PDB file of C-alpha atoms in Angstrom:
ATOM      1  CA  MET A 309     -52.418 -12.137 -28.135  1.00 47.00           C
ATOM      2  CA  ASN A 310     -50.311 -12.716 -25.044  1.00 51.00           C
ATOM      3  CA  LEU A 311     -48.032  -9.692 -24.602  1.00 49.00           C
ATOM      4  CA  VAL A 312     -46.058 -11.067 -21.640  1.00 51.00           C
ATOM      5  CA  PRO A 313     -43.381 -12.798 -23.774  1.00 52.00           C
ATOM      6  CA  VAL A 314     -43.028  -9.714 -25.922  1.00 49.00           C
ATOM      7  CA  VAL A 315     -42.579  -7.446 -22.891  1.00 50.00           C
ATOM      8  CA  LEU A 316     -40.094  -9.764 -21.182  1.00 55.00           C
ATOM      9  CA  SER A 317     -37.999 -10.332 -24.282  1.00 57.00           C
ATOM     10  CA  GLY A 318     -38.056  -6.633 -25.116  1.00 58.00           C
ATOM     11  CA  GLY A 319     -36.945  -5.779 -21.592  1.00 60.00           C
ATOM     12  CA  ALA A 320     -34.039  -8.242 -21.755  1.00 59.00           C
ATOM     13  CA  VAL A 321     -32.861  -6.945 -25.124  1.00 58.00           C
ATOM     14  CA  GLY A 322     -33.353  -3.339 -23.999  1.00 62.00           C
ATOM     15  CA  ALA A 323     -31.223  -3.942 -20.892  1.00 62.00           C
ATOM     16  CA  GLY A 324     -28.385  -5.277 -23.043  1.00 61.00           C
ATOM     17  CA  VAL A 325     -28.638  -2.350 -25.446  1.00 61.00           C
ATOM     18  CA  ALA A 326     -28.681   0.095 -22.516  1.00 62.00           C
ATOM     19  CA  LEU A 327     -25.478  -1.410 -21.120  1.00 60.00           C
ATOM     20  CA  LEU A 328     -23.841  -1.195 -24.540  1.00 58.00           C
ATOM     21  CA  VAL A 329     -24.875   2.450 -24.992  1.00 58.00           C
ATOM     22  CA  ARG A 330     -23.675   3.285 -21.490  1.00 61.00           C
ATOM     23  CA  GLU A 331     -20.285   1.780 -22.257  1.00 56.00           C
ATOM     24  CA  LEU A 332     -19.985   3.595 -25.585  1.00 54.00           C
ATOM     25  CA  LEU A 333     -20.924   6.983 -24.182  1.00 53.00           C
ATOM     26  CA  HIS A 334     -17.915   6.952 -21.808  1.00 49.00           C
ATOM     27  CA  PRO A 335     -19.270   8.951 -18.875  1.00 48.00           C
ATOM     28  CA  GLN A 336     -16.848  11.389 -17.330  1.00 50.00           C
ATOM     29  CA  THR A 337     -14.658  10.035 -14.593  1.00 49.00           C
ATOM     30  CA  ALA A 338     -15.439  11.172 -11.071  1.00 48.00           C
ATOM     31  CA  LEU A 339     -13.239  14.014  -9.901  1.00 45.00           C
ATOM     32  CA  GLY A 340     -12.041  12.246  -6.759  1.00 48.00           C
ATOM     33  CA  PRO A 341     -10.559   9.157  -8.447  1.00 47.00           C
ATOM     34  CA  ALA A 342      -9.128  11.323 -11.221  1.00 46.00           C
ATOM     35  CA  LEU A 343      -7.264  13.494  -8.728  1.00 44.00           C
ATOM     36  CA  ALA A 344      -6.103  10.441  -6.823  1.00 46.00           C
ATOM     37  CA  ARG A 345      -4.386   8.914  -9.844  1.00 45.00           C
ATOM     38  CA  SER A 346      -0.617   8.985  -9.723  1.00 40.00           C
ATOM     39  CA  ALA A 347       2.450   7.623 -11.479  1.00 39.00           C
ATOM     40  CA  PRO A 348       2.340   3.838 -11.047  1.00 40.00           C
ATOM     41  CA  THR A 349       6.106   3.434 -11.100  1.00 39.00           C
ATOM     42  CA  VAL A 350       6.602   5.783  -8.180  1.00 38.00           C
ATOM     43  CA  LEU A 351       3.484   6.395  -6.176  1.00 41.00           C
ATOM     44  CA  THR A 352       2.110   2.857  -6.078  1.00 42.00           C
ATOM     45  CA  ARG A 353       3.428   0.749  -3.245  1.00 40.00           C
ATOM     46  CA  PRO A 354       5.126  -2.411  -4.527  1.00 38.00           C
ATOM     47  CA  ASP A 355       3.808  -4.437  -1.578  1.00 45.00           C
ATOM     48  CA  GLN A 356       0.203  -3.397  -2.120  1.00 52.00           C
ATOM     49  CA  GLU A 357      -2.068  -6.401  -2.570  1.00 63.00           C
ATOM     50  CA  PRO A 358      -4.424  -6.315  -5.597  1.00 68.00           C
ATOM     51  CA  ASP A 359      -8.127  -6.498  -4.868  1.00 72.00           C
ATOM     52  CA  ARG A 360     -10.306  -9.506  -5.568  1.00 75.00           C
ATOM     53  CA  ASP A 361     -11.467  -8.331  -9.003  1.00 74.00           C
ATOM     54  CA  GLU A 362      -7.882  -7.739 -10.096  1.00 78.00           C
ATOM     55  CA  VAL A 363      -6.830 -11.216  -8.917  1.00 79.00           C
ATOM     56  CA  TRP A 364      -9.672 -12.919 -10.783  1.00 79.00           C
ATOM     57  CA  GLY A 365      -8.991 -10.822 -13.850  1.00 78.00           C
ATOM     58  CA  ARG A 366      -5.321 -11.778 -13.879  1.00 82.00           C
ATOM     59  CA  TRP A 367      -6.311 -15.429 -13.598  1.00 80.00           C
ATOM     60  CA  LEU A 368      -8.519 -15.003 -16.673  1.00 78.00           C
ATOM     61  CA  LEU A 369      -5.821 -13.029 -18.478  1.00 78.00           C
ATOM     62  CA  ALA A 370      -3.263 -15.775 -17.954  1.00 79.00           C
ATOM     63  CA  ARG A 371      -5.587 -18.236 -19.693  1.00 77.00           C
ATOM     64  CA  LEU A 372      -6.994 -16.013 -22.438  1.00 77.00           C
ATOM     65  CA  GLU A 373      -4.029 -13.892 -23.520  1.00 74.00           C
ATOM     66  CA  ARG A 374      -2.775 -16.570 -25.928  1.00 75.00           C
ATOM     67  CA  LEU A 375      -6.043 -16.668 -27.846  1.00 74.00           C
ATOM     68  CA  PRO A 376      -6.144 -14.763 -31.167  1.00 73.00           C
ATOM     69  CA  GLY A 377      -7.720 -11.345 -30.899  1.00 70.00           C
ATOM     70  CA  VAL A 378      -7.222 -11.078 -27.142  1.00 76.00           C
ATOM     71  CA  ARG A 379      -4.977  -8.188 -26.216  1.00 81.00           C
ATOM     72  CA  VAL A 380      -4.632  -5.744 -23.354  1.00 83.00           C
ATOM     73  CA  PRO A 381      -3.879  -2.045 -23.991  1.00 84.00           C
ATOM     74  CA  THR A 382      -1.220  -1.927 -21.303  1.00 82.00           C
ATOM     75  CA  MET A 383      -0.069   1.620 -22.040  1.00 85.00           C
ATOM     76  CA  GLY A 384      -3.568   3.068 -21.983  1.00 85.00           C
ATOM     77  CA  LEU A 385      -4.472   1.226 -18.793  1.00 86.00           C
ATOM     78  CA  ALA A 386      -1.290   2.424 -17.095  1.00 83.00           C
ATOM     79  CA  LEU A 387      -2.060   6.012 -18.073  1.00 84.00           C
ATOM     80  CA  LEU A 388      -5.574   5.677 -16.660  1.00 85.00           C
ATOM     81  CA  GLY A 389      -4.343   3.998 -13.490  1.00 82.00           C
ATOM     82  CA  GLN A 390      -6.281   0.784 -14.182  1.00 83.00           C
ATOM     83  CA  GLY A 391      -5.114  -2.775 -13.778  1.00 84.00           C
ATOM     84  CA  PRO A 392      -5.067  -5.320 -16.629  1.00 85.00           C
ATOM     85  CA  GLY A 393      -6.880  -7.892 -14.492  1.00 84.00           C
ATOM     86  CA  ARG A 394      -9.924  -5.724 -13.858  1.00 86.00           C
ATOM     87  CA  PHE A 395      -9.958  -4.803 -17.554  1.00 86.00           C
ATOM     88  CA  MET A 396      -9.993  -8.458 -18.644  1.00 87.00           C
ATOM     89  CA  LEU A 397     -12.670  -9.287 -16.059  1.00 86.00           C
ATOM     90  CA  LYS A 398     -14.853  -6.521 -17.483  1.00 87.00           C
ATOM     91  CA  LYS A 399     -14.342  -7.771 -21.045  1.00 87.00           C
ATOM     92  CA  THR A 400     -15.256 -11.318 -20.046  1.00 86.00           C
ATOM     93  CA  ALA A 401     -18.338 -10.233 -18.099  1.00 87.00           C
ATOM     94  CA  LEU A 402     -19.634  -8.190 -21.040  1.00 87.00           C
ATOM     95  CA  ALA A 403     -18.990 -11.070 -23.440  1.00 86.00           C
ATOM     96  CA  VAL A 404     -20.926 -13.488 -21.219  1.00 86.00           C
ATOM     97  CA  LEU A 405     -23.765 -10.964 -20.973  1.00 86.00           C
ATOM     98  CA  GLY A 406     -23.908 -10.597 -24.742  1.00 84.00           C
ATOM     99  CA  LEU A 407     -23.800 -14.376 -25.209  1.00 84.00           C
ATOM    100  CA  PHE A 408     -26.682 -15.231 -22.902  1.00 82.00           C
ATOM    101  CA  CYS A 409     -28.902 -12.169 -23.296  1.00 81.00           C
ATOM    102  CA  PRO A 410     -30.466 -13.284 -26.643  1.00 77.00           C
ATOM    103  CA  VAL A 411     -30.860 -16.825 -25.312  1.00 74.00           C
ATOM    104  CA  ILE A 412     -32.647 -15.590 -22.191  1.00 76.00           C
ATOM    105  CA  ALA A 413     -34.835 -13.336 -24.326  1.00 74.00           C
ATOM    106  CA  THR A 414     -36.201 -16.385 -26.169  1.00 76.00           C
ATOM    107  CA  VAL A 415     -37.275 -18.194 -22.981  1.00 72.00           C
ATOM    108  CA  PRO A 416     -40.633 -16.339 -22.674  1.00 71.00           C
ATOM    109  CA  TRP A 417     -41.381 -17.148 -26.316  1.00 69.00           C
ATOM    110  CA  ILE A 418     -40.672 -20.825 -25.716  1.00 69.00           C
ATOM    111  CA  ILE A 419     -42.919 -20.793 -22.637  1.00 73.00           C
ATOM    112  CA  ALA A 420     -45.658 -19.176 -24.733  1.00 70.00           C
ATOM    113  CA  GLY A 421     -45.339 -21.972 -27.266  1.00 70.00           C
ATOM    114  CA  VAL A 422     -43.651 -19.960 -30.014  1.00 67.00           C
ATOM    115  CA  GLY A 423     -40.889 -22.100 -31.464  1.00 66.00           C
ATOM    116  CA  LEU A 424     -37.651 -20.506 -32.651  1.00 67.00           C
ATOM    117  CA  PRO A 425     -34.699 -22.281 -34.263  1.00 73.00           C
ATOM    118  CA  PHE A 426     -31.873 -22.614 -31.777  1.00 73.00           C
ATOM    119  CA  TYR A 427     -29.271 -21.249 -34.164  1.00 75.00           C
ATOM    120  CA  ILE A 428     -30.968 -17.821 -34.282  1.00 76.00           C
ATOM    121  CA  PRO A 429     -30.421 -16.838 -30.600  1.00 75.00           C
ATOM    122  CA  ALA A 430     -27.099 -18.678 -30.607  1.00 79.00           C
ATOM    123  CA  GLY A 431     -25.832 -16.715 -33.613  1.00 84.00           C
ATOM    124  CA  VAL A 432     -27.115 -13.412 -32.256  1.00 82.00           C
ATOM    125  CA  GLY A 433     -25.496 -14.232 -28.917  1.00 83.00           C
ATOM    126  CA  LEU A 434     -22.118 -14.909 -30.511  1.00 86.00           C
ATOM    127  CA  VAL A 435     -22.240 -11.644 -32.439  1.00 86.00           C
ATOM    128  CA  ALA A 436     -23.293  -9.692 -29.348  1.00 85.00           C
ATOM    129  CA  ALA A 437     -20.578 -11.372 -27.269  1.00 84.00           C
ATOM    130  CA  GLY A 438     -17.915 -10.422 -29.807  1.00 85.00           C
ATOM    131  CA  LEU A 439     -19.067  -6.815 -29.972  1.00 87.00           C
ATOM    132  CA  LEU A 440     -19.288  -6.431 -26.204  1.00 87.00           C
ATOM    133  CA  PHE A 441     -15.895  -8.105 -25.789  1.00 87.00           C
ATOM    134  CA  LEU A 442     -14.318  -5.356 -27.923  1.00 87.00           C
ATOM    135  CA  THR A 443     -16.219  -2.495 -26.273  1.00 88.00           C
ATOM    136  CA  PRO A 444     -13.792  -2.033 -23.317  1.00 88.00           C
ATOM    137  CA  ASP A 445     -10.880  -1.691 -25.764  1.00 89.00           C
ATOM    138  CA  LEU A 446     -12.656   1.175 -27.509  1.00 89.00           C
ATOM    139  CA  ALA A 447     -13.512   2.748 -24.168  1.00 89.00           C
ATOM    140  CA  VAL A 448      -9.907   2.594 -22.935  1.00 90.00           C
ATOM    141  CA  ARG A 449      -8.628   4.024 -26.209  1.00 89.00           C
ATOM    142  CA  ASP A 450     -11.037   6.953 -25.989  1.00 89.00           C
ATOM    143  CA  GLN A 451     -10.347   7.565 -22.305  1.00 89.00           C
ATOM    144  CA  ALA A 452      -6.590   7.421 -22.866  1.00 89.00           C
ATOM    145  CA  LYS A 453      -6.933   9.950 -25.680  1.00 88.00           C
ATOM    146  CA  ARG A 454      -8.871  12.284 -23.408  1.00 89.00           C
ATOM    147  CA  ALA A 455      -6.328  11.744 -20.623  1.00 89.00           C
ATOM    148  CA  ARG A 456      -3.488  12.748 -22.961  1.00 89.00           C
ATOM    149  CA  GLU A 457      -5.426  15.867 -23.929  1.00 88.00           C
ATOM    150  CA  GLU A 458      -5.915  16.667 -20.257  1.00 89.00           C
ATOM    151  CA  PHE A 459      -2.218  16.120 -19.644  1.00 90.00           C
ATOM    152  CA  THR A 460      -1.386  18.487 -22.509  1.00 88.00           C
ATOM    153  CA  HIS A 461      -3.546  21.223 -20.975  1.00 89.00           C
ATOM    154  CA  ALA A 462      -1.831  20.757 -17.605  1.00 89.00           C
ATOM    155  CA  LEU A 463       1.578  20.752 -19.276  1.00 89.00           C
ATOM    156  CA  SER A 464       0.859  24.161 -20.798  1.00 87.00           C
ATOM    157  CA  ALA A 465       0.552  25.628 -17.294  1.00 88.00           C
ATOM    158  CA  TYR A 466       3.553  23.600 -16.145  1.00 89.00           C
ATOM    159  CA  LEU A 467       5.740  25.081 -18.898  1.00 87.00           C
ATOM    160  CA  ASP A 468       4.814  28.601 -17.786  1.00 87.00           C
ATOM    161  CA  LEU A 469       5.754  27.768 -14.211  1.00 87.00           C
ATOM    162  CA  VAL A 470       9.080  26.226 -15.226  1.00 86.00           C
ATOM    163  CA  ALA A 471       9.885  29.290 -17.346  1.00 84.00           C
ATOM    164  CA  LEU A 472       9.151  31.593 -14.412  1.00 85.00           C
ATOM    165  CA  LYS A 473      11.369  29.521 -12.117  1.00 84.00           C
ATOM    166  CA  ARG A 474      14.176  29.636 -14.659  1.00 81.00           C
ATOM    167  CA  ALA A 475      13.747  33.393 -15.007  1.00 81.00           C
ATOM    168  CA  ALA A 476      14.230  33.611 -11.222  1.00 81.00           C
ATOM    169  CA  ASP A 477      17.684  31.942 -11.607  1.00 77.00           C
ATOM    170  CA  ALA A 478      16.535  28.548 -10.336  1.00 78.00           C
ATOM    171  CA  GLY A 479      18.444  25.494 -11.488  1.00 80.00           C
ATOM    172  CA  ALA A 480      16.993  23.083 -14.005  1.00 77.00           C
ATOM    173  CA  ALA A 481      16.146  20.375 -11.482  1.00 81.00           C
ATOM    174  CA  GLU A 482      14.824  22.894  -8.956  1.00 84.00           C
ATOM    175  CA  ALA A 483      12.672  24.643 -11.546  1.00 84.00           C
ATOM    176  CA  LEU A 484      11.141  21.385 -12.713  1.00 86.00           C
ATOM    177  CA  GLU A 485      10.439  20.116  -9.189  1.00 87.00           C
ATOM    178  CA  LYS A 486       9.114  23.389  -7.763  1.00 88.00           C
ATOM    179  CA  ALA A 487       6.811  23.886 -10.724  1.00 87.00           C
ATOM    180  CA  ALA A 488       5.465  20.331 -10.419  1.00 88.00           C
ATOM    181  CA  GLU A 489       4.726  20.810  -6.709  1.00 88.00           C
ATOM    182  CA  VAL A 490       2.314  23.659  -7.461  1.00 86.00           C
ATOM    183  CA  GLY A 491      -0.343  21.476  -9.102  1.00 82.00           C
ATOM    184  CA  ARG A 492      -2.541  18.865  -7.422  1.00 84.00           C
ATOM    185  CA  GLY A 493      -4.103  17.220 -10.474  1.00 86.00           C
ATOM    186  CA  TRP A 494      -3.098  13.796 -11.692  1.00 87.00           C
ATOM    187  CA  PRO A 495      -0.779  15.138 -14.478  1.00 89.00           C
ATOM    188  CA  PHE A 496       1.243  17.006 -11.856  1.00 90.00           C
ATOM    189  CA  LEU A 497       1.331  13.887  -9.693  1.00 89.00           C
ATOM    190  CA  TYR A 498       2.842  11.982 -12.613  1.00 90.00           C
ATOM    191  CA  LEU A 499       5.462  14.715 -13.015  1.00 90.00           C
ATOM    192  CA  GLN A 500       6.203  14.757  -9.297  1.00 90.00           C
ATOM    193  CA  GLY A 501       6.658  10.990  -9.279  1.00 89.00           C
ATOM    194  CA  ALA A 502       9.030  11.030 -12.257  1.00 89.00           C
ATOM    195  CA  LEU A 503      11.140  13.858 -10.810  1.00 90.00           C
ATOM    196  CA  ARG A 504      11.234  12.190  -7.400  1.00 90.00           C
ATOM    197  CA  ARG A 505      12.480   9.006  -9.019  1.00 89.00           C
ATOM    198  CA  ALA A 506      15.144  11.000 -10.867  1.00 89.00           C
ATOM    199  CA  ARG A 507      16.378  12.464  -7.607  1.00 88.00           C
ATOM    200  CA  MET A 508      16.495   9.070  -5.878  1.00 89.00           C
ATOM    201  CA  GLU A 509      18.215   7.312  -8.790  1.00 87.00           C
ATOM    202  CA  LYS A 510      20.658  10.202  -9.378  1.00 88.00           C
ATOM    203  CA  ILE A 511      19.687  10.690 -13.007  1.00 88.00           C
ATOM    204  CA  PRO A 512      19.053  13.997 -14.822  1.00 87.00           C
ATOM    205  CA  PRO A 513      15.446  15.190 -14.458  1.00 87.00           C
ATOM    206  CA  TYR A 514      15.050  15.639 -18.199  1.00 85.00           C
ATOM    207  CA  GLN A 515      15.898  11.959 -18.630  1.00 88.00           C
ATOM    208  CA  ALA A 516      13.103  10.992 -16.232  1.00 89.00           C
ATOM    209  CA  LEU A 517      10.678  13.207 -18.141  1.00 89.00           C
ATOM    210  CA  ALA A 518      11.775  11.668 -21.451  1.00 88.00           C
ATOM    211  CA  GLU A 519      11.192   8.173 -20.036  1.00 89.00           C
ATOM    212  CA  LEU A 520       7.766   9.224 -18.761  1.00 88.00           C
ATOM    213  CA  ALA A 521       6.905  10.624 -22.201  1.00 88.00           C
ATOM    214  CA  ALA A 522       7.982   7.395 -23.912  1.00 87.00           C
ATOM    215  CA  GLU A 523       6.137   5.231 -21.402  1.00 85.00           C
ATOM    216  CA  TYR A 524       2.765   6.926 -21.903  1.00 86.00           C
ATOM    217  CA  GLN A 525       3.202   8.336 -25.440  1.00 85.00           C
ATOM    218  CA  LEU A 526       3.312  12.013 -24.440  1.00 86.00           C
ATOM    219  CA  PRO A 527       5.196  13.803 -27.250  1.00 84.00           C
ATOM    220  CA  VAL A 528       4.735  17.260 -25.708  1.00 84.00           C
ATOM    221  CA  LEU A 529       6.522  16.151 -22.554  1.00 87.00           C
ATOM    222  CA  SER A 530       9.324  14.803 -24.720  1.00 86.00           C
ATOM    223  CA  ASP A 531       9.731  18.323 -26.157  1.00 83.00           C
ATOM    224  CA  VAL A 532      10.046  19.703 -22.634  1.00 83.00           C
ATOM    225  CA  ALA A 533      12.750  17.158 -21.840  1.00 85.00           C
ATOM    226  CA  ASP A 534      14.665  18.150 -24.981  1.00 83.00           C
ATOM    227  CA  ILE A 535      14.442  21.832 -24.044  1.00 81.00           C
ATOM    228  CA  MET A 536      15.606  21.241 -20.482  1.00 81.00           C
ATOM    229  CA  ARG A 537      18.500  19.142 -21.732  1.00 80.00           C
ATOM    230  CA  GLY A 538      20.140  22.360 -22.916  1.00 72.00           C
ATOM    231  CA  SER A 539      19.571  24.188 -19.619  1.00 65.00           C
ATOM    232  CA  ALA A 540      23.104  23.540 -18.407  1.00 57.00           C
ATOM    233  CA  THR A 541      24.622  25.668 -21.169  1.00 58.00           C
ATOM    234  CA  ASP A 542      22.342  28.676 -21.632  1.00 59.00           C
ATOM    235  CA  GLY A 543      19.568  29.464 -19.167  1.00 57.00           C
ATOM    236  CA  ALA A 544      18.303  32.491 -21.104  1.00 60.00           C
ATOM    237  CA  ALA A 545      17.907  30.460 -24.282  1.00 71.00           C
ATOM    238  CA  VAL A 546      16.028  27.800 -22.327  1.00 77.00           C
ATOM    239  CA  TYR A 547      13.673  30.444 -20.952  1.00 77.00           C
ATOM    240  CA  LYS A 548      12.919  31.732 -24.440  1.00 80.00           C
ATOM    241  CA  ALA A 549      12.484  28.186 -25.746  1.00 81.00           C
ATOM    242  CA  LEU A 550      10.060  27.364 -22.940  1.00 81.00           C
ATOM    243  CA  ARG A 551       7.961  30.463 -23.563  1.00 82.00           C
ATOM    244  CA  ALA A 552       7.939  29.818 -27.304  1.00 84.00           C
ATOM    245  CA  ARG A 553       6.885  26.184 -26.775  1.00 83.00           C
ATOM    246  CA  THR A 554       4.142  27.343 -24.392  1.00 82.00           C
ATOM    247  CA  ALA A 555       2.793  29.797 -26.973  1.00 86.00           C
ATOM    248  CA  ALA A 556       2.864  27.145 -29.691  1.00 85.00           C
ATOM    249  CA  LEU A 557       1.179  24.613 -27.411  1.00 85.00           C
ATOM    250  CA  ASN A 558      -1.577  27.063 -26.484  1.00 84.00           C
ATOM    251  CA  ALA A 559      -2.162  27.768 -30.161  1.00 86.00           C
ATOM    252  CA  GLU A 560      -2.408  24.034 -30.867  1.00 85.00           C
ATOM    253  CA  LEU A 561      -4.891  23.540 -28.024  1.00 83.00           C
ATOM    254  CA  LEU A 562      -7.047  26.427 -29.247  1.00 85.00           C
ATOM    255  CA  ALA A 563      -6.987  25.043 -32.781  1.00 85.00           C
ATOM    256  CA  ASP A 564      -8.030  21.597 -31.538  1.00 82.00           C
ATOM    257  CA  GLN A 565     -10.860  23.079 -29.505  1.00 79.00           C
ATOM    258  CA  ALA A 566     -12.051  25.075 -32.511  1.00 84.00           C
ATOM    259  CA  THR A 567     -11.976  21.906 -34.632  1.00 81.00           C
ATOM    260  CA  GLU A 568     -14.019  19.992 -32.057  1.00 79.00           C
ATOM    261  CA  ALA A 569     -16.526  22.850 -31.818  1.00 79.00           C
ATOM    262  CA  ASN A 570     -16.915  22.930 -35.607  1.00 80.00           C
ATOM    263  CA  ALA A 571     -17.384  19.152 -35.702  1.00 77.00           C
ATOM    264  CA  ALA A 572     -20.050  19.367 -32.995  1.00 74.00           C
ATOM    265  CA  SER A 573     -21.816  22.142 -34.919  1.00 76.00           C
ATOM    266  CA  GLU A 574     -21.781  20.066 -38.105  1.00 74.00           C
ATOM    267  CA  LYS A 575     -23.298  17.126 -36.244  1.00 74.00           C
ATOM    268  CA  MET A 576     -26.196  19.359 -35.213  1.00 74.00           C
ATOM    269  CA  THR A 577     -26.791  20.574 -38.770  1.00 77.00           C
ATOM    270  CA  ALA A 578     -28.242  17.311 -40.072  1.00 72.00           C
ATOM    271  CA  PRO A 579     -30.900  16.898 -37.315  1.00 75.00           C
ATOM    272  CA  GLY A 580     -31.891  20.552 -37.733  1.00 76.00           C
ATOM    273  CA  ALA A 581     -32.247  20.206 -41.500  1.00 78.00           C
ATOM    274  CA  LEU A 582     -34.247  16.982 -41.100  1.00 78.00           C
ATOM    275  CA  LEU A 583     -36.546  18.672 -38.607  1.00 81.00           C
ATOM    276  CA  ALA A 584     -37.090  21.573 -41.016  1.00 81.00           C
ATOM    277  CA  VAL A 585     -37.938  19.144 -43.835  1.00 79.00           C
ATOM    278  CA  LEU A 586     -40.417  17.298 -41.602  1.00 81.00           C
ATOM    279  CA  VAL A 587     -42.105  20.572 -40.650  1.00 82.00           C
ATOM    280  CA  MET A 588     -42.399  21.568 -44.308  1.00 82.00           C
ATOM    281  CA  LEU A 589     -43.886  18.166 -45.184  1.00 79.00           C
ATOM    282  CA  LEU A 590     -46.331  18.458 -42.305  1.00 80.00           C
ATOM    283  CA  MET A 591     -47.423  21.892 -43.472  1.00 82.00           C
ATOM    284  CA  ALA A 592     -47.780  20.765 -47.091  1.00 79.00           C
ATOM    285  CA  PHE A 593     -49.544  17.482 -46.317  1.00 74.00           C
ATOM    286  CA  PRO A 594     -53.132  18.910 -46.045  1.00 77.00           C
ATOM    287  CA  ALA A 595     -52.767  20.796 -49.308  1.00 77.00           C
ATOM    288  CA  VAL A 596     -51.429  17.744 -51.120  1.00 72.00           C
ATOM    289  CA  ILE A 597     -54.234  15.550 -49.786  1.00 75.00           C
ATOM    290  CA  ARG A 598     -56.822  18.154 -50.848  1.00 76.00           C
ATOM    291  CA  MET A 599     -55.361  18.277 -54.363  1.00 77.00           C
ATOM    292  CA  LEU A 600     -55.354  14.495 -54.679  1.00 72.00           C
ATOM    293  CA  ALA A 601     -58.924  14.243 -53.405  1.00 70.00           C
ATOM    294  CA  VAL A 602     -60.234  16.599 -56.098  1.00 61.00           C
TER     295      VAL A 602
END
């Protein structure tokens, strides 16, 4: 039997599966790009030219966005600092890969003289293309969820800093800006950009924070804006409200972490139980065979 077609087709299918698994695992973002992310409405230069991938992706987006099932998670991409063009280019490239990978895998079989109906690789290719086309949407949704969790952790420290500034008799705008300048992570850069825009546009800082919360679906930041809205009347009450919200937020974060840890432990229970059952079967197998042979 000639194994060359089997090896080549298996390698092609394995490469496609490896790319799919790599996309689904969502590797952690590099620290450098994560720290370099900033608020698009403030820190991105309006005259900055998009790169080649973004231009091609926007060209594809303009022609595919009217098709049913084609959508771009604009809010999630904006939170992650990614462009819609590059996102659409990635979706299209994965779909093309899924479409042609099964077809290419059948070429060695055809060369070896093994005939396959054309509709089999074509159907598998269409299914793979559809699945791979939806994979970037799932990845962006998961990454945006993790980014919001990261923002919530940073906001817990930010609330403590704002409360300390208010306790030192700093004004509302000064407390918000000085506290935001302490951090260097991307959540603090978003806060700095929103507060800088508030100062330039002569709007209250809590209004800029509320707009930022609505733009990226950050309900915790919306709570901060509501608390700071009352800072003009009673600074002491605002300080107590900030500390109380910080304590509640820390409790929520600890509860979420405990839930994730319990879920991870439960996921490990099934493999451990299966391994124990396999060991028991392996130990009992000689005795069972001896009894049956009698």
